[in-house]
PDB file of C-alpha atoms in Angstrom:
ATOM      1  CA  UNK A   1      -8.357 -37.379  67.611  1.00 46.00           C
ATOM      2  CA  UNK A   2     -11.541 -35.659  66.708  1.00 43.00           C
ATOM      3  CA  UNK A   3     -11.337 -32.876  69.919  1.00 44.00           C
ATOM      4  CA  UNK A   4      -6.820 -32.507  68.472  1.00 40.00           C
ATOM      5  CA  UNK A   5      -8.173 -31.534  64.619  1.00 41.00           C
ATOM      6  CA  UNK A   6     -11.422 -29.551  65.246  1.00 42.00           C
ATOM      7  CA  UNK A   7      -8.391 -27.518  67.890  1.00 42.00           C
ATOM      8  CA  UNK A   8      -6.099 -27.653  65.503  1.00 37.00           C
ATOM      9  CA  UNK A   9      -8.631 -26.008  62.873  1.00 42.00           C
ATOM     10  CA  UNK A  10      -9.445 -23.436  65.254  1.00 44.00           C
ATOM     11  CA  UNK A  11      -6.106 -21.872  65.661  1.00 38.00           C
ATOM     12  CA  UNK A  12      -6.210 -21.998  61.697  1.00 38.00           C
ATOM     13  CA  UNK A  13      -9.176 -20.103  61.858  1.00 44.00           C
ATOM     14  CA  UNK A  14      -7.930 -17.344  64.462  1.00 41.00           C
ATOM     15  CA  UNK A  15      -4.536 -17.243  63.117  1.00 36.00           C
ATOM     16  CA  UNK A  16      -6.190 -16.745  59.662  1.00 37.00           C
ATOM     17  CA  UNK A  17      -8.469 -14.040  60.821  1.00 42.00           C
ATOM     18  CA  UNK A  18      -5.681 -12.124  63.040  1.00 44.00           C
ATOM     19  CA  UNK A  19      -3.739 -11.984  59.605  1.00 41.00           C
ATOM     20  CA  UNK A  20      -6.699 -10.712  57.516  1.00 41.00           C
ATOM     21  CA  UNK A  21      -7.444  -7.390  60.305  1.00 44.00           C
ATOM     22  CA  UNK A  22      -3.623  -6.759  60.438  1.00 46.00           C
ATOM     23  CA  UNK A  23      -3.599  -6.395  56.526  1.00 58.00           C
ATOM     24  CA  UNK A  24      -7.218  -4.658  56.340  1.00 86.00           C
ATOM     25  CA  UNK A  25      -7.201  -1.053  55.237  1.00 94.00           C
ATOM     26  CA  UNK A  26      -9.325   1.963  55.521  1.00 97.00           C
ATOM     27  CA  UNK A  27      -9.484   4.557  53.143  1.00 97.00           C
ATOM     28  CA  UNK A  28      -7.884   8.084  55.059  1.00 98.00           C
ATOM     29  CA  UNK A  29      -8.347  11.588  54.910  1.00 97.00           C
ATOM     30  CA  UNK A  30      -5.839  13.639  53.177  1.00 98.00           C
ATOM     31  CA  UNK A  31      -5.108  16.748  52.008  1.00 97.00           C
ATOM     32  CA  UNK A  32      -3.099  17.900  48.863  1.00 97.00           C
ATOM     33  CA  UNK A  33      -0.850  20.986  49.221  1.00 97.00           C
ATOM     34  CA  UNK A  34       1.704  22.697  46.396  1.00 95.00           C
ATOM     35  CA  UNK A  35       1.215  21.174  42.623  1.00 93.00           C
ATOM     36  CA  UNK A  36      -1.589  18.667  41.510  1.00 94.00           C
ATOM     37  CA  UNK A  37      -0.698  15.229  41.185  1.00 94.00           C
ATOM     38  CA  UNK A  38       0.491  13.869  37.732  1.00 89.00           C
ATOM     39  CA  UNK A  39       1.055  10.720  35.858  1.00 86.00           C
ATOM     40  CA  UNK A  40       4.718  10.291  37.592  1.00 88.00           C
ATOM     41  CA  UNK A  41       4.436  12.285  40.330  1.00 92.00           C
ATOM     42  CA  UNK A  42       6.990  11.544  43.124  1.00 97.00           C
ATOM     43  CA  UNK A  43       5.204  12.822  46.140  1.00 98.00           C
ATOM     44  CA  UNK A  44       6.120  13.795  49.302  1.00 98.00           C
ATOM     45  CA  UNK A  45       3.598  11.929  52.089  1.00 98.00           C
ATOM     46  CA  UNK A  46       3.782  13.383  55.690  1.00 98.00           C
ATOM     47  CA  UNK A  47       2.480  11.363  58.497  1.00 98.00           C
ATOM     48  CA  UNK A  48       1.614  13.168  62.017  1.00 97.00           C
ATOM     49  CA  UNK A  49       2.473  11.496  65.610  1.00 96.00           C
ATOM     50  CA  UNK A  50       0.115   9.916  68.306  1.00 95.00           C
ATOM     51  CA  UNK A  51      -3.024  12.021  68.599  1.00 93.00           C
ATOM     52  CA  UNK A  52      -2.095  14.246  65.989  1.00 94.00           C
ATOM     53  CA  UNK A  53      -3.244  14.688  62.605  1.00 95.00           C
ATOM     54  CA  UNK A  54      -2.629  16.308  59.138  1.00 96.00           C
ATOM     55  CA  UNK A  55      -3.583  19.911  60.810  1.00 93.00           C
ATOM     56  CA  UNK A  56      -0.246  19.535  62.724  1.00 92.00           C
ATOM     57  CA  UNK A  57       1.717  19.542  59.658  1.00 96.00           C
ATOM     58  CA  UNK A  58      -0.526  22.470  57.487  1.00 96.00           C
ATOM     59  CA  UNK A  59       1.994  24.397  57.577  1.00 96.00           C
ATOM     60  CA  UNK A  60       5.277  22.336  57.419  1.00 98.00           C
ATOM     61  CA  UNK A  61       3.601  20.733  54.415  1.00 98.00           C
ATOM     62  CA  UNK A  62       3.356  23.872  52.690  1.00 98.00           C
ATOM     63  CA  UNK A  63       6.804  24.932  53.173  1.00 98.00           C
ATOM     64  CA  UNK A  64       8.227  21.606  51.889  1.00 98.00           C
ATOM     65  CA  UNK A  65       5.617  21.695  48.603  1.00 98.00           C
ATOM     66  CA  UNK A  66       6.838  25.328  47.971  1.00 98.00           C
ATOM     67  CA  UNK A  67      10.770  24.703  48.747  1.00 98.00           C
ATOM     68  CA  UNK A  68      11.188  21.354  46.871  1.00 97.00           C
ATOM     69  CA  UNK A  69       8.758  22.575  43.943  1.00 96.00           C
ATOM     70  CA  UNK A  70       6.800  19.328  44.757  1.00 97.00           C
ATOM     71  CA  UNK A  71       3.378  17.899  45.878  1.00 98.00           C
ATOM     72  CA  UNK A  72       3.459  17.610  49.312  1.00 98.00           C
ATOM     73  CA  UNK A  73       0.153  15.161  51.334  1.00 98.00           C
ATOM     74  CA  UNK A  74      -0.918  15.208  54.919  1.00 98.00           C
ATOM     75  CA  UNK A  75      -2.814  12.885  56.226  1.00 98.00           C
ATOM     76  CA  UNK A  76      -4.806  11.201  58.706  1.00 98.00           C
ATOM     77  CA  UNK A  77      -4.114   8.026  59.949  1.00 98.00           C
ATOM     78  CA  UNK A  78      -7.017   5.383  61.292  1.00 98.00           C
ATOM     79  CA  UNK A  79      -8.100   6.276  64.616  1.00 98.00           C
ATOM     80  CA  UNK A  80      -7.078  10.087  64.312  1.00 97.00           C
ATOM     81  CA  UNK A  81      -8.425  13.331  62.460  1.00 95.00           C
ATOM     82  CA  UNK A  82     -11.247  12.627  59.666  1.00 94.00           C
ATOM     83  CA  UNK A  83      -9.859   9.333  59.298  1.00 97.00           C
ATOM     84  CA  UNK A  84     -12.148   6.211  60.151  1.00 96.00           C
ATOM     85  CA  UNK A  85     -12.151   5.135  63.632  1.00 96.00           C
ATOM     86  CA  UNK A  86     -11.449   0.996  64.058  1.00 96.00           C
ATOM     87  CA  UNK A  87     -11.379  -1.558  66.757  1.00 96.00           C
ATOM     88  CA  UNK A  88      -7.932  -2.200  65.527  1.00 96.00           C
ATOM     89  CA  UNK A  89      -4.669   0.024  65.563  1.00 97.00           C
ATOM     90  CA  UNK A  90      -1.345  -1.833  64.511  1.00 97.00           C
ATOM     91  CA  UNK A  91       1.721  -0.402  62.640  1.00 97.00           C
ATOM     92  CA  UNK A  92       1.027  -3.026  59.820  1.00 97.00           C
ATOM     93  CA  UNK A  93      -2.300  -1.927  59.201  1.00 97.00           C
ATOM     94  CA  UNK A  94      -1.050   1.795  59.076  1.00 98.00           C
ATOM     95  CA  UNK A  95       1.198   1.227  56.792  1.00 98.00           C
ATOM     96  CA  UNK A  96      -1.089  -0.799  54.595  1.00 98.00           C
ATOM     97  CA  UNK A  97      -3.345   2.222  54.582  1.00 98.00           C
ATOM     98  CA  UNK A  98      -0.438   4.630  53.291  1.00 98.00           C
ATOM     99  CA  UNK A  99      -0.129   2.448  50.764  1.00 98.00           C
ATOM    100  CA  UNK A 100      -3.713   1.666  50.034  1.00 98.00           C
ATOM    101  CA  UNK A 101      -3.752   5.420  49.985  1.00 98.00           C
ATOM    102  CA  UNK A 102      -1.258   5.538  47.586  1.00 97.00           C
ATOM    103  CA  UNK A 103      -2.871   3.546  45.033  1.00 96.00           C
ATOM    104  CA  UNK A 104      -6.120   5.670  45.414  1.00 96.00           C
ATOM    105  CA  UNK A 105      -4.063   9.054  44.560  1.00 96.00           C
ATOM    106  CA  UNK A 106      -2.585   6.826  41.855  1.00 95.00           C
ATOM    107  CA  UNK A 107       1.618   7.239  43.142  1.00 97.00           C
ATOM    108  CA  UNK A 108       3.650   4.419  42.817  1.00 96.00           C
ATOM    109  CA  UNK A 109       6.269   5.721  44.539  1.00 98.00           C
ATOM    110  CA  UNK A 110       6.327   8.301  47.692  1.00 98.00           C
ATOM    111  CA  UNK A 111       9.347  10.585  49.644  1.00 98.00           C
ATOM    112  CA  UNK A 112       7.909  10.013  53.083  1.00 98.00           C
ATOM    113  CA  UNK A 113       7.896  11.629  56.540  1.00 98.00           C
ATOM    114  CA  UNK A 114       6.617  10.456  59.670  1.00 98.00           C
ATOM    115  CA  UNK A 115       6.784  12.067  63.252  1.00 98.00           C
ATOM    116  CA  UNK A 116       6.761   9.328  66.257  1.00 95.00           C
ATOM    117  CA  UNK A 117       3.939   7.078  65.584  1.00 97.00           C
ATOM    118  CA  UNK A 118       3.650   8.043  61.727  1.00 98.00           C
ATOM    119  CA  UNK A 119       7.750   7.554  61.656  1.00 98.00           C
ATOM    120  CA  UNK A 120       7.345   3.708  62.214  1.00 98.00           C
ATOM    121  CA  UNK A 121       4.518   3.740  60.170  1.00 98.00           C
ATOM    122  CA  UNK A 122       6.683   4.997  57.431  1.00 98.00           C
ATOM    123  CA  UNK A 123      10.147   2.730  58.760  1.00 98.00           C
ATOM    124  CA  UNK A 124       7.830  -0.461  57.845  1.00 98.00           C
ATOM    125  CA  UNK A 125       5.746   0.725  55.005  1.00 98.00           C
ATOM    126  CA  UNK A 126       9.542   1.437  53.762  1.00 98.00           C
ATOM    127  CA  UNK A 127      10.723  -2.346  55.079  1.00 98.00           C
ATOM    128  CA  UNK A 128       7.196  -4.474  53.810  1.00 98.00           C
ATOM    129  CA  UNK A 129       7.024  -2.315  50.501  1.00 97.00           C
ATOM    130  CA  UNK A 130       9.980  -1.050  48.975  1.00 96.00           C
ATOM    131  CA  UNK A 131       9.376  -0.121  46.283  1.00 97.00           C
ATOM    132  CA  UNK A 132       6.571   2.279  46.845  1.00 98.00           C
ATOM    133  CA  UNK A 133       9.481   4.386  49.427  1.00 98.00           C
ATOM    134  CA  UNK A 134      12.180   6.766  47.090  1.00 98.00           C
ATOM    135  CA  UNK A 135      13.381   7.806  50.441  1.00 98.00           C
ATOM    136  CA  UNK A 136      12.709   8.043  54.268  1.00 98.00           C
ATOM    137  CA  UNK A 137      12.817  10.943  56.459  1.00 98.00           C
ATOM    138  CA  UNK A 138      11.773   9.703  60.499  1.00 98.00           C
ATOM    139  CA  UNK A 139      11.364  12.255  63.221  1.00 98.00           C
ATOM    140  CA  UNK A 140      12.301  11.651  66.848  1.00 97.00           C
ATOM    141  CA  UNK A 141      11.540   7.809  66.982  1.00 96.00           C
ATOM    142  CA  UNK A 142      13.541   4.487  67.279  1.00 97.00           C
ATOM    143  CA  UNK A 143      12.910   1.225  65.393  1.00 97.00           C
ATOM    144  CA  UNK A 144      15.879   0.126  68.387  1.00 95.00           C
ATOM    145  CA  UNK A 145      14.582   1.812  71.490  1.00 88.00           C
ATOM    146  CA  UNK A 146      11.276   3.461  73.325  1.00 79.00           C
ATOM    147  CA  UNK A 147      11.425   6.369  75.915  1.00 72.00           C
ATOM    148  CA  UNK A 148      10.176   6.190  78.780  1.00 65.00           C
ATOM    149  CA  UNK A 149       8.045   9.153  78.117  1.00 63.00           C
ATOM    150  CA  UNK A 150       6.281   7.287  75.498  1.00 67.00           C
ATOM    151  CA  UNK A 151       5.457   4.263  78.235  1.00 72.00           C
ATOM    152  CA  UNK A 152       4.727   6.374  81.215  1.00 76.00           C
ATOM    153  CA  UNK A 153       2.736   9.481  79.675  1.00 84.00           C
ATOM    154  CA  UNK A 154       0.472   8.459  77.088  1.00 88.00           C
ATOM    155  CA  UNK A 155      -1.055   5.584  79.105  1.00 90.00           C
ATOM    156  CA  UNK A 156      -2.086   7.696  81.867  1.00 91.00           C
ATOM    157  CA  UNK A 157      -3.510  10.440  79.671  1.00 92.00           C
ATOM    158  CA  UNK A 158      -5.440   8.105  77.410  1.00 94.00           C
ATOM    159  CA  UNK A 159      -6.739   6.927  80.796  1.00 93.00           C
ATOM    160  CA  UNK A 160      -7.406  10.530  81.853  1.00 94.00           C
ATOM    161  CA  UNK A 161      -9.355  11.351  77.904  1.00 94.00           C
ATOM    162  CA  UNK A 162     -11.546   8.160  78.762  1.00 93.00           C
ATOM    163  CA  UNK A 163     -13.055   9.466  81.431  1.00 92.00           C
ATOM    164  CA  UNK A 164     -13.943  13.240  80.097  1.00 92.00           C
ATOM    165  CA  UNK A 165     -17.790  13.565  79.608  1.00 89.00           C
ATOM    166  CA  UNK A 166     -19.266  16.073  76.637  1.00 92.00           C
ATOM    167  CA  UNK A 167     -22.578  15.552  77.132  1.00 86.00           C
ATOM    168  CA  UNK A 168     -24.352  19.126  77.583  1.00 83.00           C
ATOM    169  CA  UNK A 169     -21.134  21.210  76.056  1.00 86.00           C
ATOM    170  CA  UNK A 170     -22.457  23.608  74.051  1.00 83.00           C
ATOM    171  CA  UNK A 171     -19.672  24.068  71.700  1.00 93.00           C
ATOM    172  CA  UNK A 172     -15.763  23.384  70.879  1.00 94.00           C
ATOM    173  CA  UNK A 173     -14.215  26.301  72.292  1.00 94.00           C
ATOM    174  CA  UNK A 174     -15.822  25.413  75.904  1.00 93.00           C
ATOM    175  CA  UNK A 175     -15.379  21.516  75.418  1.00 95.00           C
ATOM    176  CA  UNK A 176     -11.885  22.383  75.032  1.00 94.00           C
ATOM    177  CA  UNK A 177     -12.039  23.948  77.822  1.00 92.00           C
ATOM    178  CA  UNK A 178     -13.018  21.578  80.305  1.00 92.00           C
ATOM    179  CA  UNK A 179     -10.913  18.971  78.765  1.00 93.00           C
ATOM    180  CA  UNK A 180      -7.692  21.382  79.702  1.00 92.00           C
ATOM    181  CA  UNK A 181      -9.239  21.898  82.740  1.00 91.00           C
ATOM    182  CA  UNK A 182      -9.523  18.050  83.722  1.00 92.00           C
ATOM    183  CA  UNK A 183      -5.777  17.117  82.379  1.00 91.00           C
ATOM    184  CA  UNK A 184      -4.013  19.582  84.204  1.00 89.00           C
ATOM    185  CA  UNK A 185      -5.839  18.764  87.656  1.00 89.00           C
ATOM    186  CA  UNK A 186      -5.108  15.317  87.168  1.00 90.00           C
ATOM    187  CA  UNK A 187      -1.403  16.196  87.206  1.00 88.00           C
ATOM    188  CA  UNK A 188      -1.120  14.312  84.050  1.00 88.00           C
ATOM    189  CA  UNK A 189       0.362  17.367  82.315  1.00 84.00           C
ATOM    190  CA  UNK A 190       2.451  19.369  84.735  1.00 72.00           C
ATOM    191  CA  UNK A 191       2.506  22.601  82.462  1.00 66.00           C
ATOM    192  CA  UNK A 192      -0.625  24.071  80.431  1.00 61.00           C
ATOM    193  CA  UNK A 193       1.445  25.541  77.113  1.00 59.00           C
ATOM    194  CA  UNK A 194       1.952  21.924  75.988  1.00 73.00           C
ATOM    195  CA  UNK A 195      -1.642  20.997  76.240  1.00 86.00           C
ATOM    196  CA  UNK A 196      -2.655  22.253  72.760  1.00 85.00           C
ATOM    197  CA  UNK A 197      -2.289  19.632  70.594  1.00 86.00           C
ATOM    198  CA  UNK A 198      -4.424  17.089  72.667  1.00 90.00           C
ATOM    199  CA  UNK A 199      -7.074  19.855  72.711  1.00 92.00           C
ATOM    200  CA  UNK A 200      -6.914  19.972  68.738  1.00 92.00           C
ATOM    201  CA  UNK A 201      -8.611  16.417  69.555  1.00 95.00           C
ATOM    202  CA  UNK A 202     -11.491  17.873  70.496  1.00 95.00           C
ATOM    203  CA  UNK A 203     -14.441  18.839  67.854  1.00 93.00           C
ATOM    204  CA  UNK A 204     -17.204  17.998  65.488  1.00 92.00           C
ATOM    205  CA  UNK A 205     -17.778  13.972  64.846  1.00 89.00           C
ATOM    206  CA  UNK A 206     -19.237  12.710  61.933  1.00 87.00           C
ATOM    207  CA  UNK A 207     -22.201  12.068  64.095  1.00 86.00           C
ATOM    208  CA  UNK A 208     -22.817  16.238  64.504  1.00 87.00           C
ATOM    209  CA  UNK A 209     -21.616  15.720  68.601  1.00 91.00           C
ATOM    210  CA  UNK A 210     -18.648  17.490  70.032  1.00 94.00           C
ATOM    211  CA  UNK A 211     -16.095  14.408  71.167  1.00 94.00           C
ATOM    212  CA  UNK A 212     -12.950  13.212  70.863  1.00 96.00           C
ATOM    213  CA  UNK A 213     -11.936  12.989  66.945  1.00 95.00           C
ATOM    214  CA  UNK A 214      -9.037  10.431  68.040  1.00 96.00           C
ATOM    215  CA  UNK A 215     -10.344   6.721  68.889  1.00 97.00           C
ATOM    216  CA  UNK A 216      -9.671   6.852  72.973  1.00 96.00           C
ATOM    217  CA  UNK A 217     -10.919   3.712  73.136  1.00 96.00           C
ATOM    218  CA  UNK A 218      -8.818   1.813  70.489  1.00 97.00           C
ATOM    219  CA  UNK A 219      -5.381   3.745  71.179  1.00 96.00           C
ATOM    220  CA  UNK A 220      -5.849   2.608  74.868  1.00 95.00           C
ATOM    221  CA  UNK A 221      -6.084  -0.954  73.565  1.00 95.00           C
ATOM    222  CA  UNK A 222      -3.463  -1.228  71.529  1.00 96.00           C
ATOM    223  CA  UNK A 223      -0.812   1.257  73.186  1.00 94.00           C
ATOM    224  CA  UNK A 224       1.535  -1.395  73.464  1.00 92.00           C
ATOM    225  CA  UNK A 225       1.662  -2.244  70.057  1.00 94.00           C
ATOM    226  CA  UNK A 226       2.125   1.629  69.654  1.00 95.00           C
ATOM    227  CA  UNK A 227       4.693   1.642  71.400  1.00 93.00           C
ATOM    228  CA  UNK A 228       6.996  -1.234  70.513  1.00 93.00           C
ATOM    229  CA  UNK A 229       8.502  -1.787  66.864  1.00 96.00           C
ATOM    230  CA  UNK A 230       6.705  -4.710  65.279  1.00 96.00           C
ATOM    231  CA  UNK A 231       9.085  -7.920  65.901  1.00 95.00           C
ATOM    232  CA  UNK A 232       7.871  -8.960  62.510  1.00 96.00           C
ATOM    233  CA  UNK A 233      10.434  -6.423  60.542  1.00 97.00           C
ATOM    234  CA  UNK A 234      13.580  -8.695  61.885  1.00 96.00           C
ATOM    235  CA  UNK A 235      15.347  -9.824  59.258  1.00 96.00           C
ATOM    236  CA  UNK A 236      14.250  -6.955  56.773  1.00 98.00           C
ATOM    237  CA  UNK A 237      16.303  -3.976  55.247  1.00 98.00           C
ATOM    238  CA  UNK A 238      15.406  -0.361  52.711  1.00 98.00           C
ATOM    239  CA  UNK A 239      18.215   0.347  51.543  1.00 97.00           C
ATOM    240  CA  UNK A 240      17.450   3.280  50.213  1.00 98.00           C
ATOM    241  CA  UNK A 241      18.379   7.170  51.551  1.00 98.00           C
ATOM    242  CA  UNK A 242      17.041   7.967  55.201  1.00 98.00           C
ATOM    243  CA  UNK A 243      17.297  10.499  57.301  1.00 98.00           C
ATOM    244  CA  UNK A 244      16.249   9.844  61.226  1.00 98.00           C
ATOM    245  CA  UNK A 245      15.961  13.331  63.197  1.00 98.00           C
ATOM    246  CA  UNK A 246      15.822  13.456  66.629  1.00 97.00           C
ATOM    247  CA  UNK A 247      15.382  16.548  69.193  1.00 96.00           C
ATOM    248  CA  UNK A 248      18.568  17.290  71.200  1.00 95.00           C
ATOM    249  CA  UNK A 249      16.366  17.324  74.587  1.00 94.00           C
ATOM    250  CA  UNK A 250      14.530  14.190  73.638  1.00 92.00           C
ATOM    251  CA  UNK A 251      15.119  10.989  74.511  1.00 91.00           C
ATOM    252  CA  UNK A 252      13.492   9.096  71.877  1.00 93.00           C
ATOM    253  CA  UNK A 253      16.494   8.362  69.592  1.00 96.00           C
ATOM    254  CA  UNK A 254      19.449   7.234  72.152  1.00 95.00           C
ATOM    255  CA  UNK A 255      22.793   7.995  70.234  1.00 95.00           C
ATOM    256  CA  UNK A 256      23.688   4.426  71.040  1.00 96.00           C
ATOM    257  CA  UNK A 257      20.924   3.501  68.712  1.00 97.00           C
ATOM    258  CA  UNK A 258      22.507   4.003  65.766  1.00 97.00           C
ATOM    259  CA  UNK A 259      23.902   0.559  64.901  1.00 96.00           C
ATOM    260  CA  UNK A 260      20.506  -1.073  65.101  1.00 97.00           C
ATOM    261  CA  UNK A 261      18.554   1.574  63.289  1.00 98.00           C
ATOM    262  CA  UNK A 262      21.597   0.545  60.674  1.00 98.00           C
ATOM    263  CA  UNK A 263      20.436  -3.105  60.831  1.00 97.00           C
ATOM    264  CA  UNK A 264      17.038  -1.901  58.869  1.00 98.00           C
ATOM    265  CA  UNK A 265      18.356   0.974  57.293  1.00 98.00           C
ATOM    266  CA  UNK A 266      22.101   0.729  56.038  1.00 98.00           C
ATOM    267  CA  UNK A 267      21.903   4.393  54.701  1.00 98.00           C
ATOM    268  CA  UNK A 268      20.764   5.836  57.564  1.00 98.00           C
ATOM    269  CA  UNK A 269      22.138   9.287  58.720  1.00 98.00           C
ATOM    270  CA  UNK A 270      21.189  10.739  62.077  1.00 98.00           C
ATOM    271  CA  UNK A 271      21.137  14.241  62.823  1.00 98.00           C
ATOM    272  CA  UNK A 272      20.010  16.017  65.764  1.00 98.00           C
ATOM    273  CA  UNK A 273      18.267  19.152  66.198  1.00 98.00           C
ATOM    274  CA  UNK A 274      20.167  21.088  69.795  1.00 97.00           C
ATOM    275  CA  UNK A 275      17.635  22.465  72.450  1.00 96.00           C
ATOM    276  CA  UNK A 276      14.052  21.000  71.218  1.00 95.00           C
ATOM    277  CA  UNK A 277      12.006  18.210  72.691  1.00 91.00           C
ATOM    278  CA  UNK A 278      10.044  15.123  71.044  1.00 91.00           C
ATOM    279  CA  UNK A 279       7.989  18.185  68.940  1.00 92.00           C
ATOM    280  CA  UNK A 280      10.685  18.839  66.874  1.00 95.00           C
ATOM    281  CA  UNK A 281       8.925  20.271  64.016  1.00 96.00           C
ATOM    282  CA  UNK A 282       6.934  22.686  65.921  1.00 93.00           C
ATOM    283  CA  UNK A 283       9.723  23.731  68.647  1.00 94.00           C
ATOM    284  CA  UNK A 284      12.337  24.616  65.812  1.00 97.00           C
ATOM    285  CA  UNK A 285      10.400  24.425  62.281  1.00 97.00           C
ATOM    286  CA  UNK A 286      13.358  26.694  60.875  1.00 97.00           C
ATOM    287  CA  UNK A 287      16.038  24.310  61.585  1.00 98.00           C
ATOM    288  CA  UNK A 288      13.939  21.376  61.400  1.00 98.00           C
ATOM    289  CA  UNK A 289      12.474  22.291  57.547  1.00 98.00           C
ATOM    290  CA  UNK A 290      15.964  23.235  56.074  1.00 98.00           C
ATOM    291  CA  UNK A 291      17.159  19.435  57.432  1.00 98.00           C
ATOM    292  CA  UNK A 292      14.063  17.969  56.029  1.00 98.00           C
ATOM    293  CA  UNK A 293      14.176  20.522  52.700  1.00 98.00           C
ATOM    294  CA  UNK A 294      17.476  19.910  51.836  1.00 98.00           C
ATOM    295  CA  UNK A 295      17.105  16.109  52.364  1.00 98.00           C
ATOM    296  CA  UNK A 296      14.532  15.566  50.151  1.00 98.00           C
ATOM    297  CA  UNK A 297      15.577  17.963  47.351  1.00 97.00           C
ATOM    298  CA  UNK A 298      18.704  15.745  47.115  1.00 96.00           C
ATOM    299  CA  UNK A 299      16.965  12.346  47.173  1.00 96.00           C
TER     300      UNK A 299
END
């Protein structure tokens, strides 16, 4: 009886604690752009992909603050940019931080957009905290569905970034370097032009040494739970405007996948940008920023 409670308290214990590091939050870097923040501002937060950050989106951000006569905010989430690295990386805990991030800046309520990874970050910050979510624009990820891409590449390029020694590089531009160096002759990336935004990993840590800026270690870890939409959103619904965006060459939002993004999202709307990959944003900002413009102007 004795060994059955002191078990039985146990699991208590680690359920407990697993519950406490999904809902702990760090506080992220950021960046304003457009109009200062005021008492009821309505702000637009814009939340970069898997080993991106807020420099991704500079520019998009910009052109959204300017267009929509708003306050636009890019940031970093955990593991990535200027953001605190953690031993921990699950789309509960990212979302918690948008929020947490949100009552820092003082903004109740947020227009949101979120490429790939920072799209489900947004999809459950939007289905765990309504409230806080005016409306929802997702870029070229499923709630439903996961490309293969997503399964097959990053895994072997995290794998690939793990292994890539800075010791003795003598500054960014030739650590950047190397790094392109070893991903392209691992055959990891077939084609050199789309090897920039991994090298924007690369550069000054907090500790003064050139590394990676993105957690390796961490995203390795918890790919999976990168990768798959948290089974603890069944059941739950925003019912307010969205807007999912995929890339007409991508396979990240199957057509099909409609009905079940509809399930979460009963307002949902998908559009699709023709002849652009996963990047949409960067492959066709022109189409992609009057979609996004005119979206959130509206709602």
């Amino acid at each position: 009886m004795y060994l059955m409670e002191t078990k039985l308290l146990l699991k208590r214990n680690v359920i407990s604690f697993m519950f406490f590091c999904k809902r702990s939050t760090v506080d992220l870097a950021y960046k304003i752009h457009g109009k200062p923040l005021s008492k009821n501002s309505v702000p637009i937060l814009v939340i970069h992909g898997l080993m991106g950050s807020k420099k991704n989106f500079e520019s998009i951000a910009k052109n959204i603050a300017a267009t929509t006569k708003n306050t636009a905010i890019t940031v970093d989430l955990r593991n990535h940019g200027d953001s605190p690295h953690t031993s921990s990386h699950t789309y509960l805990e990212l979302a918690a931080d948008i929020s947490h991030l949100m009552k820092k800046v003082s903004v109740k309520r947020a227009k949101i957009v979120g490429h790939s990874m920072g799209g489900r970050t947004a999809m459950v910050l939007a289905l765990t905290e309504n409230p806080k979510v005016a409306s929802l624009v997702v870029v070229d990820i499923s709630p439903v569905s996961t490309a293969g891409l997503l399964n097959d590449f990053f895994p072997e390029l995290l794998k690939v970034m793990e292994t890539m020694e800075f010791q003795g590089k003598e500054s960014i531009s030739k650590a950047r370097a190397a790094v392109k160096k070893v991903i392209i002759e691992s055959g990891v990336m077939k084609h050199d032009d789309s090897i920039d935004f991994i090298l924007l990993n690369v550069g000054l840590k907090p500790n003064k040494r050139i590394g990676w800026l993105c957690n390796v270690e961490t995203l390795k870890k918890y790919f999976e739970c990168i990768a798959t939409f948290p089974s603890e959103m069944k059941g739950k619904t925003y019912k307010g405007p969205t807007l999912f965006i995929g890339g007409g060459d991508s396979k990240y939002i199957p057509p099909e996948d409609i009905k079940g993004i509809r399930i979460f999202f009963p307002k949902a709307e998908l559009k699709y940008i023709p002849n652009v990959g996963h990047n949409v944003h960067a492959e066709d900002p022109k189409t992609f920023l009057k979609l996004v413009n005119q979206f959130l102007i509206k709602y």
